[in-house]
Amino acid sequence: SQQGEEDPQALSIQEGENATMNCSYKTSINNLQWYRQNSGRGLVHLILIRSNEREKHSGRLRVTLDTSKKSSSLLITASRAADTASYFCAETDSWGKLQFGAGTQVVVTP
Amino acid sequence: GAGVSQTPSNKVTEKGKYVELRCDPISGHTALYWYRQSLGQGPEFLIYFQGTGAADDSGLPNDRFFAVRPEGSVSTLKIQRTERGDSAVYLCASSLYPSEGYNEQFFGPGTRLTVL
C-alpha cells in the first residue's frame, strides 16, 4: 500500500521557474528519500535526508523535513526542460525498504 | 561499473502462464529489493533480500509470487498462474547494505509485464 502522499499530483511550469512539491508521510522514519523517474521506468536517487536533519541541498535541489508535521518538500530551482519527470518521496525503514507515494508529475516547458 | 540490469525488458504472456523475471544487481551490493509499479502509481515494495535470504517478503501479494537469490547476487522473481492484474512494471533495486536505511538504492530499468 502507498504510504506517503505527494502534493500536487501534477505541476506544469516554464523553464527558469522554481518547482515545489510536498510529501506527507504517516510513520516514524529513519530517513526520507526523493527519487526521479523518467518515462515510467527506472528511478534515480536524488537526495536523502535523515530524520535528524531539517534541510539539505544538492545542486539545484533543496529538501526540507519537518518531522513534527510528518512532511517534506522538494524544491527545484531554475528548472530546465530536462527536469520533466515524475518525482517520488519515499519513507525508509530500518531495513532500507522504500515506501513510495503516488508521485508528482512535473512538466517543464521551454 | 554496470548498473542494475533486468531481463527481459518486456514480457507479454497469457493468463495462467508462469513467468520469471531476472535481476542482476550491482556487483558487491548485498541488499536487493523488488518493487511493482502500476500505471500512475508509485512503486510498491514486494520483497527484500539481504545476501541469499529473504529478510522481508511482506509485500508479496499472494503465494503465486516467489523470489530467490541462491548465490546472493542474481535474483529471480517468479509468478505462477499469472492474472491480468499482475500486469505492471517490476523494478529491482540494490544497495550496498541497508544499515539503518542510510544507503540509496540503485534501480534497474524494470520489466514491463503484460498479462493478456
PDB file of C-alpha atoms in Angstrom:
ATOM      1  CA  SER A   1       0.000   0.000   0.000  1.00  0.00           C
ATOM      2  CA  GLN A   2       1.117   3.556  -0.653  1.00  0.00           C
ATOM      3  CA  GLN A   3       2.341   5.389   2.388  1.00  0.00           C
ATOM      4  CA  GLY A   4       3.124   8.970   1.537  1.00  0.00           C
ATOM      5  CA  GLU A   5       1.134  11.442  -0.416  1.00  0.00           C
ATOM      6  CA  GLU A   6       2.622  13.961  -2.765  1.00  0.00           C
ATOM      7  CA  ASP A   7       1.103  17.302  -3.486  1.00  0.00           C
ATOM      8  CA  PRO A   8       0.441  18.452  -6.127  1.00  0.00           C
ATOM      9  CA  GLN A   9      -0.216  15.410  -8.288  1.00  0.00           C
ATOM     10  CA  ALA A  10       0.846  17.377 -11.347  1.00  0.00           C
ATOM     11  CA  LEU A  11       2.799  20.571 -11.908  1.00  0.00           C
ATOM     12  CA  SER A  12       3.366  22.478 -15.135  1.00  0.00           C
ATOM     13  CA  ILE A  13       5.924  25.295 -15.215  1.00  0.00           C
ATOM     14  CA  GLN A  14       8.156  27.158 -17.640  1.00  0.00           C
ATOM     15  CA  GLU A  15      11.909  26.889 -17.851  1.00  0.00           C
ATOM     16  CA  GLY A  16      13.634  29.058 -15.310  1.00  0.00           C
ATOM     17  CA  GLU A  17      10.827  28.884 -12.776  1.00  0.00           C
ATOM     18  CA  ASN A  18      11.072  27.049  -9.483  1.00  0.00           C
ATOM     19  CA  ALA A  19       9.114  23.878  -8.811  1.00  0.00           C
ATOM     20  CA  THR A  20       7.994  22.931  -5.325  1.00  0.00           C
ATOM     21  CA  MET A  21       6.347  19.689  -4.343  1.00  0.00           C
ATOM     22  CA  ASN A  22       5.361  18.391  -0.944  1.00  0.00           C
ATOM     23  CA  CYS A  23       5.194  14.982   0.626  1.00  0.00           C
ATOM     24  CA  SER A  24       3.399  13.816   3.739  1.00  0.00           C
ATOM     25  CA  TYR A  25       4.093  10.531   5.424  1.00  0.00           C
ATOM     26  CA  LYS A  26       2.431   8.514   8.134  1.00  0.00           C
ATOM     27  CA  THR A  27       5.004   6.620  10.162  1.00  0.00           C
ATOM     28  CA  SER A  28       8.197   7.412  12.037  1.00  0.00           C
ATOM     29  CA  ILE A  29      11.091   7.388   9.611  1.00  0.00           C
ATOM     30  CA  ASN A  30      14.806   6.663   9.650  1.00  0.00           C
ATOM     31  CA  ASN A  31      15.208   8.888   6.666  1.00  0.00           C
ATOM     32  CA  LEU A  32      13.271  10.134   3.685  1.00  0.00           C
ATOM     33  CA  GLN A  33      14.473   9.954   0.116  1.00  0.00           C
ATOM     34  CA  TRP A  34      13.442  11.631  -3.105  1.00  0.00           C
ATOM     35  CA  TYR A  35      13.636   9.886  -6.477  1.00  0.00           C
ATOM     36  CA  ARG A  36      13.024  10.937 -10.069  1.00  0.00           C
ATOM     37  CA  GLN A  37      11.536   8.726 -12.752  1.00  0.00           C
ATOM     38  CA  ASN A  38      11.554   9.358 -16.479  1.00  0.00           C
ATOM     39  CA  SER A  39       9.134   7.642 -18.837  1.00  0.00           C
ATOM     40  CA  GLY A  40       7.760   5.249 -16.231  1.00  0.00           C
ATOM     41  CA  ARG A  41      10.887   3.129 -15.928  1.00  0.00           C
ATOM     42  CA  GLY A  42      13.960   3.157 -13.678  1.00  0.00           C
ATOM     43  CA  LEU A  43      14.139   5.534 -10.745  1.00  0.00           C
ATOM     44  CA  VAL A  44      17.111   7.738  -9.985  1.00  0.00           C
ATOM     45  CA  HIS A  45      18.020   8.682  -6.440  1.00  0.00           C
ATOM     46  CA  LEU A  46      18.114  12.454  -5.927  1.00  0.00           C
ATOM     47  CA  ILE A  47      18.660  13.143  -2.263  1.00  0.00           C
ATOM     48  CA  LEU A  48      18.380  11.559   1.158  1.00  0.00           C
ATOM     49  CA  ILE A  49      17.539  13.495   4.283  1.00  0.00           C
ATOM     50  CA  ARG A  50      17.952  11.891   7.683  1.00  0.00           C
ATOM     51  CA  SER A  51      15.344  12.144  10.392  1.00  0.00           C
ATOM     52  CA  ASN A  52      17.584  14.435  12.466  1.00  0.00           C
ATOM     53  CA  GLU A  53      18.177  16.838   9.566  1.00  0.00           C
ATOM     54  CA  ARG A  54      15.917  19.734   8.654  1.00  0.00           C
ATOM     55  CA  GLU A  55      17.278  20.888   5.309  1.00  0.00           C
ATOM     56  CA  LYS A  56      19.606  19.564   2.663  1.00  0.00           C
ATOM     57  CA  HIS A  57      20.907  20.907  -0.641  1.00  0.00           C
ATOM     58  CA  SER A  58      22.232  19.190  -3.726  1.00  0.00           C
ATOM     59  CA  GLY A  59      22.893  21.370  -6.755  1.00  0.00           C
ATOM     60  CA  ARG A  60      19.580  22.928  -7.768  1.00  0.00           C
ATOM     61  CA  LEU A  61      17.675  20.745  -5.320  1.00  0.00           C
ATOM     62  CA  ARG A  62      16.631  21.727  -1.816  1.00  0.00           C
ATOM     63  CA  VAL A  63      14.830  19.344   0.508  1.00  0.00           C
ATOM     64  CA  THR A  64      13.285  20.172   3.842  1.00  0.00           C
ATOM     65  CA  LEU A  65      11.966  17.824   6.501  1.00  0.00           C
ATOM     66  CA  ASP A  66       9.526  18.612   9.286  1.00  0.00           C
ATOM     67  CA  THR A  67       9.159  15.539  11.468  1.00  0.00           C
ATOM     68  CA  SER A  68       6.599  17.243  13.719  1.00  0.00           C
ATOM     69  CA  LYS A  69       4.284  17.621  10.721  1.00  0.00           C
ATOM     70  CA  LYS A  70       5.484  14.418   9.052  1.00  0.00           C
ATOM     71  CA  SER A  71       6.131  16.330   5.854  1.00  0.00           C
ATOM     72  CA  SER A  72       8.917  17.057   3.408  1.00  0.00           C
ATOM     73  CA  SER A  73       9.291  19.350   0.447  1.00  0.00           C
ATOM     74  CA  LEU A  74      11.444  19.255  -2.676  1.00  0.00           C
ATOM     75  CA  LEU A  75      12.347  22.491  -4.424  1.00  0.00           C
ATOM     76  CA  ILE A  76      13.908  22.516  -7.868  1.00  0.00           C
ATOM     77  CA  THR A  77      15.320  25.919  -8.678  1.00  0.00           C
ATOM     78  CA  ALA A  78      15.763  27.380 -12.169  1.00  0.00           C
ATOM     79  CA  SER A  79      14.016  24.412 -13.770  1.00  0.00           C
ATOM     80  CA  ARG A  80      15.035  23.049 -17.158  1.00  0.00           C
ATOM     81  CA  ALA A  81      13.139  21.037 -19.747  1.00  0.00           C
ATOM     82  CA  ALA A  82      15.265  18.046 -18.722  1.00  0.00           C
ATOM     83  CA  ASP A  83      13.686  18.197 -15.245  1.00  0.00           C
ATOM     84  CA  THR A  84      10.429  16.924 -16.770  1.00  0.00           C
ATOM     85  CA  ALA A  85       9.750  13.705 -14.872  1.00  0.00           C
ATOM     86  CA  SER A  86       7.793  12.180 -12.023  1.00  0.00           C
ATOM     87  CA  TYR A  87       9.149  12.822  -8.561  1.00  0.00           C
ATOM     88  CA  PHE A  88       8.568  10.495  -5.640  1.00  0.00           C
ATOM     89  CA  CYS A  89       9.277  10.728  -1.970  1.00  0.00           C
ATOM     90  CA  ALA A  90       9.905   7.504  -0.099  1.00  0.00           C
ATOM     91  CA  GLU A  91       9.989   6.678   3.573  1.00  0.00           C
ATOM     92  CA  THR A  92      12.774   4.325   4.560  1.00  0.00           C
ATOM     93  CA  ASP A  93      12.559   1.788   7.361  1.00  0.00           C
ATOM     94  CA  SER A  94      15.493   0.260   9.205  1.00  0.00           C
ATOM     95  CA  TRP A  95      15.883  -2.432   6.518  1.00  0.00           C
ATOM     96  CA  GLY A  96      16.138   0.179   3.796  1.00  0.00           C
ATOM     97  CA  LYS A  97      12.743  -0.760   2.386  1.00  0.00           C
ATOM     98  CA  LEU A  98      11.237   2.176   0.496  1.00  0.00           C
ATOM     99  CA  GLN A  99       7.574   3.087   0.741  1.00  0.00           C
ATOM    100  CA  PHE A 100       6.705   5.466  -2.046  1.00  0.00           C
ATOM    101  CA  GLY A 101       3.961   7.980  -2.504  1.00  0.00           C
ATOM    102  CA  ALA A 102       1.997   8.318  -5.733  1.00  0.00           C
ATOM    103  CA  GLY A 103       4.364  10.966  -7.060  1.00  0.00           C
ATOM    104  CA  THR A 104       4.216  14.424  -8.594  1.00  0.00           C
ATOM    105  CA  GLN A 105       4.341  14.668 -12.365  1.00  0.00           C
ATOM    106  CA  VAL A 106       6.356  17.736 -13.366  1.00  0.00           C
ATOM    107  CA  VAL A 107       6.315  19.179 -16.873  1.00  0.00           C
ATOM    108  CA  VAL A 108       8.780  21.957 -17.703  1.00  0.00           C
ATOM    109  CA  THR A 109       8.092  23.734 -20.967  1.00  0.00           C
ATOM    110  CA  PRO A 110      10.775  25.675 -22.860  1.00  0.00           C
TER     111      PRO A 110
ATOM    112  CA  GLY B   1      30.785  -0.260 -13.481  1.00  0.00           C
ATOM    113  CA  ALA B   2      27.499  -1.576 -14.757  1.00  0.00           C
ATOM    114  CA  GLY B   3      24.281  -0.632 -13.083  1.00  0.00           C
ATOM    115  CA  VAL B   4      21.391  -2.879 -12.157  1.00  0.00           C
ATOM    116  CA  SER B   5      20.125  -4.807 -15.139  1.00  0.00           C
ATOM    117  CA  GLN B   6      16.804  -6.569 -15.599  1.00  0.00           C
ATOM    118  CA  THR B   7      15.693  -9.038 -18.205  1.00  0.00           C
ATOM    119  CA  PRO B   8      13.552  -9.200 -20.160  1.00  0.00           C
ATOM    120  CA  SER B   9      12.688  -5.546 -20.632  1.00  0.00           C
ATOM    121  CA  ASN B  10       9.226  -6.522 -21.800  1.00  0.00           C
ATOM    122  CA  LYS B  11       7.277  -9.707 -21.271  1.00  0.00           C
ATOM    123  CA  VAL B  12       3.876 -10.495 -22.732  1.00  0.00           C
ATOM    124  CA  THR B  13       2.194 -13.632 -21.507  1.00  0.00           C
ATOM    125  CA  GLU B  14      -1.211 -15.227 -21.379  1.00  0.00           C
ATOM    126  CA  LYS B  15      -3.351 -15.557 -18.306  1.00  0.00           C
ATOM    127  CA  GLY B  16      -2.460 -18.662 -16.360  1.00  0.00           C
ATOM    128  CA  LYS B  17       1.129 -18.916 -17.585  1.00  0.00           C
ATOM    129  CA  TYR B  18       4.289 -18.936 -15.478  1.00  0.00           C
ATOM    130  CA  VAL B  19       6.882 -16.157 -15.808  1.00  0.00           C
ATOM    131  CA  GLU B  20      10.345 -15.486 -14.448  1.00  0.00           C
ATOM    132  CA  LEU B  21      11.873 -12.039 -14.199  1.00  0.00           C
ATOM    133  CA  ARG B  22      15.592 -11.654 -13.629  1.00  0.00           C
ATOM    134  CA  CYS B  23      17.599  -9.017 -11.820  1.00  0.00           C
ATOM    135  CA  ASP B  24      21.382  -8.552 -11.884  1.00  0.00           C
ATOM    136  CA  PRO B  25      22.350  -6.172  -9.079  1.00  0.00           C
ATOM    137  CA  ILE B  26      25.444  -4.029  -8.910  1.00  0.00           C
ATOM    138  CA  SER B  27      28.420  -6.191  -8.032  1.00  0.00           C
ATOM    139  CA  GLY B  28      29.070  -6.226  -4.301  1.00  0.00           C
ATOM    140  CA  HIS B  29      25.643  -4.968  -3.302  1.00  0.00           C
ATOM    141  CA  THR B  30      24.339  -7.261  -0.591  1.00  0.00           C
ATOM    142  CA  ALA B  31      20.829  -5.834  -0.397  1.00  0.00           C
ATOM    143  CA  LEU B  32      18.344  -6.446  -3.226  1.00  0.00           C
ATOM    144  CA  TYR B  33      14.768  -5.247  -3.438  1.00  0.00           C
ATOM    145  CA  TRP B  34      11.848  -5.983  -5.762  1.00  0.00           C
ATOM    146  CA  TYR B  35       9.075  -3.443  -6.331  1.00  0.00           C
ATOM    147  CA  ARG B  36       5.999  -3.406  -8.542  1.00  0.00           C
ATOM    148  CA  GLN B  37       4.650  -0.274 -10.165  1.00  0.00           C
ATOM    149  CA  SER B  38       1.217   0.082 -11.714  1.00  0.00           C
ATOM    150  CA  LEU B  39       0.384   2.877 -14.110  1.00  0.00           C
ATOM    151  CA  GLY B  40       0.137   6.240 -12.405  1.00  0.00           C
ATOM    152  CA  GLN B  41       1.258   4.888  -9.046  1.00  0.00           C
ATOM    153  CA  GLY B  42       4.470   4.842  -7.083  1.00  0.00           C
ATOM    154  CA  PRO B  43       6.414   1.603  -6.761  1.00  0.00           C
ATOM    155  CA  GLU B  44       5.164  -0.854  -4.153  1.00  0.00           C
ATOM    156  CA  PHE B  45       7.557  -2.992  -2.161  1.00  0.00           C
ATOM    157  CA  LEU B  46       7.444  -6.732  -2.787  1.00  0.00           C
ATOM    158  CA  ILE B  47      10.454  -8.407  -1.177  1.00  0.00           C
ATOM    159  CA  TYR B  48      13.894  -7.653   0.229  1.00  0.00           C
ATOM    160  CA  PHE B  49      16.978  -9.895   0.252  1.00  0.00           C
ATOM    161  CA  GLN B  50      19.995  -9.490   2.438  1.00  0.00           C
ATOM    162  CA  GLY B  51      22.519 -11.838   0.897  1.00  0.00           C
ATOM    163  CA  THR B  52      20.795 -15.092  -0.029  1.00  0.00           C
ATOM    164  CA  GLY B  53      17.919 -14.868   2.417  1.00  0.00           C
ATOM    165  CA  ALA B  54      14.628 -13.051   2.097  1.00  0.00           C
ATOM    166  CA  ALA B  55      14.672 -10.721   5.086  1.00  0.00           C
ATOM    167  CA  ASP B  56      11.235  -9.272   4.373  1.00  0.00           C
ATOM    168  CA  ASP B  57       8.686 -10.731   1.954  1.00  0.00           C
ATOM    169  CA  SER B  58       5.705  -8.927   3.413  1.00  0.00           C
ATOM    170  CA  GLY B  59       4.923  -7.162   0.141  1.00  0.00           C
ATOM    171  CA  LEU B  60       4.352 -10.276  -1.933  1.00  0.00           C
ATOM    172  CA  PRO B  61       0.634 -10.131  -2.803  1.00  0.00           C
ATOM    173  CA  ASN B  62      -0.075 -13.877  -2.566  1.00  0.00           C
ATOM    174  CA  ASP B  63       1.536 -17.284  -2.830  1.00  0.00           C
ATOM    175  CA  ARG B  64       1.674 -17.132  -6.627  1.00  0.00           C
ATOM    176  CA  PHE B  65       4.662 -14.831  -6.207  1.00  0.00           C
ATOM    177  CA  PHE B  66       8.041 -16.170  -5.163  1.00  0.00           C
ATOM    178  CA  ALA B  67      11.589 -14.863  -5.402  1.00  0.00           C
ATOM    179  CA  VAL B  68      15.008 -16.411  -4.963  1.00  0.00           C
ATOM    180  CA  ARG B  69      18.584 -15.252  -4.747  1.00  0.00           C
ATOM    181  CA  PRO B  70      20.524 -18.507  -4.393  1.00  0.00           C
ATOM    182  CA  GLU B  71      24.069 -17.151  -4.526  1.00  0.00           C
ATOM    183  CA  GLY B  72      23.495 -13.742  -3.075  1.00  0.00           C
ATOM    184  CA  SER B  73      23.788 -11.955  -6.396  1.00  0.00           C
ATOM    185  CA  VAL B  74      21.292 -12.522  -9.227  1.00  0.00           C
ATOM    186  CA  SER B  75      17.652 -12.715  -8.181  1.00  0.00           C
ATOM    187  CA  THR B  76      14.644 -14.190  -9.970  1.00  0.00           C
ATOM    188  CA  LEU B  77      11.057 -13.182  -9.321  1.00  0.00           C
ATOM    189  CA  LYS B  78       8.677 -15.986 -10.231  1.00  0.00           C
ATOM    190  CA  ILE B  79       4.974 -15.588 -10.826  1.00  0.00           C
ATOM    191  CA  GLN B  80       2.760 -18.638 -11.208  1.00  0.00           C
ATOM    192  CA  ARG B  81      -0.670 -18.751 -12.855  1.00  0.00           C
ATOM    193  CA  THR B  82      -0.430 -15.144 -13.947  1.00  0.00           C
ATOM    194  CA  GLU B  83      -3.519 -12.972 -13.829  1.00  0.00           C
ATOM    195  CA  ARG B  84      -4.347  -9.793 -15.736  1.00  0.00           C
ATOM    196  CA  GLY B  85      -3.982  -7.836 -12.506  1.00  0.00           C
ATOM    197  CA  ASP B  86      -0.305  -8.816 -12.370  1.00  0.00           C
ATOM    198  CA  SER B  87       0.375  -6.526 -15.327  1.00  0.00           C
ATOM    199  CA  ALA B  88       2.787  -3.850 -14.138  1.00  0.00           C
ATOM    200  CA  VAL B  89       6.403  -2.751 -14.308  1.00  0.00           C
ATOM    201  CA  TYR B  90       8.540  -4.843 -11.977  1.00  0.00           C
ATOM    202  CA  LEU B  91      11.524  -2.930 -10.645  1.00  0.00           C
ATOM    203  CA  CYS B  92      14.621  -4.274  -8.985  1.00  0.00           C
ATOM    204  CA  ALA B  93      17.000  -2.241  -6.849  1.00  0.00           C
ATOM    205  CA  SER B  94      20.198  -2.927  -4.990  1.00  0.00           C
ATOM    206  CA  SER B  95      22.218  -1.164  -2.319  1.00  0.00           C
ATOM    207  CA  LEU B  96      25.491  -1.757  -0.514  1.00  0.00           C
ATOM    208  CA  TYR B  97      23.832  -2.561   2.791  1.00  0.00           C
ATOM    209  CA  PRO B  98      20.705  -1.211   4.422  1.00  0.00           C
ATOM    210  CA  SER B  99      22.436  -0.003   7.564  1.00  0.00           C
ATOM    211  CA  GLU B 100      19.516   1.776   9.160  1.00  0.00           C
ATOM    212  CA  GLY B 101      18.296   2.760   5.727  1.00  0.00           C
ATOM    213  CA  TYR B 102      21.044   5.234   5.020  1.00  0.00           C
ATOM    214  CA  ASN B 103      22.065   3.770   1.681  1.00  0.00           C
ATOM    215  CA  GLU B 104      20.490   4.901  -1.551  1.00  0.00           C
ATOM    216  CA  GLN B 105      19.051   2.262  -3.794  1.00  0.00           C
ATOM    217  CA  PHE B 106      20.062   1.886  -7.418  1.00  0.00           C
ATOM    218  CA  PHE B 107      17.207   0.860  -9.649  1.00  0.00           C
ATOM    219  CA  GLY B 108      17.169  -1.194 -12.805  1.00  0.00           C
ATOM    220  CA  PRO B 109      15.131  -0.149 -15.860  1.00  0.00           C
ATOM    221  CA  GLY B 110      12.349  -2.552 -14.957  1.00  0.00           C
ATOM    222  CA  THR B 111      10.495  -5.352 -16.703  1.00  0.00           C
ATOM    223  CA  ARG B 112       7.129  -4.424 -18.149  1.00  0.00           C
ATOM    224  CA  LEU B 113       4.870  -7.446 -17.707  1.00  0.00           C
ATOM    225  CA  THR B 114       1.652  -7.628 -19.684  1.00  0.00           C
ATOM    226  CA  VAL B 115      -0.777 -10.458 -18.996  1.00  0.00           C
ATOM    227  CA  LEU B 116      -3.354 -10.893 -21.744  1.00  0.00           C
TER     228      LEU B 116
END
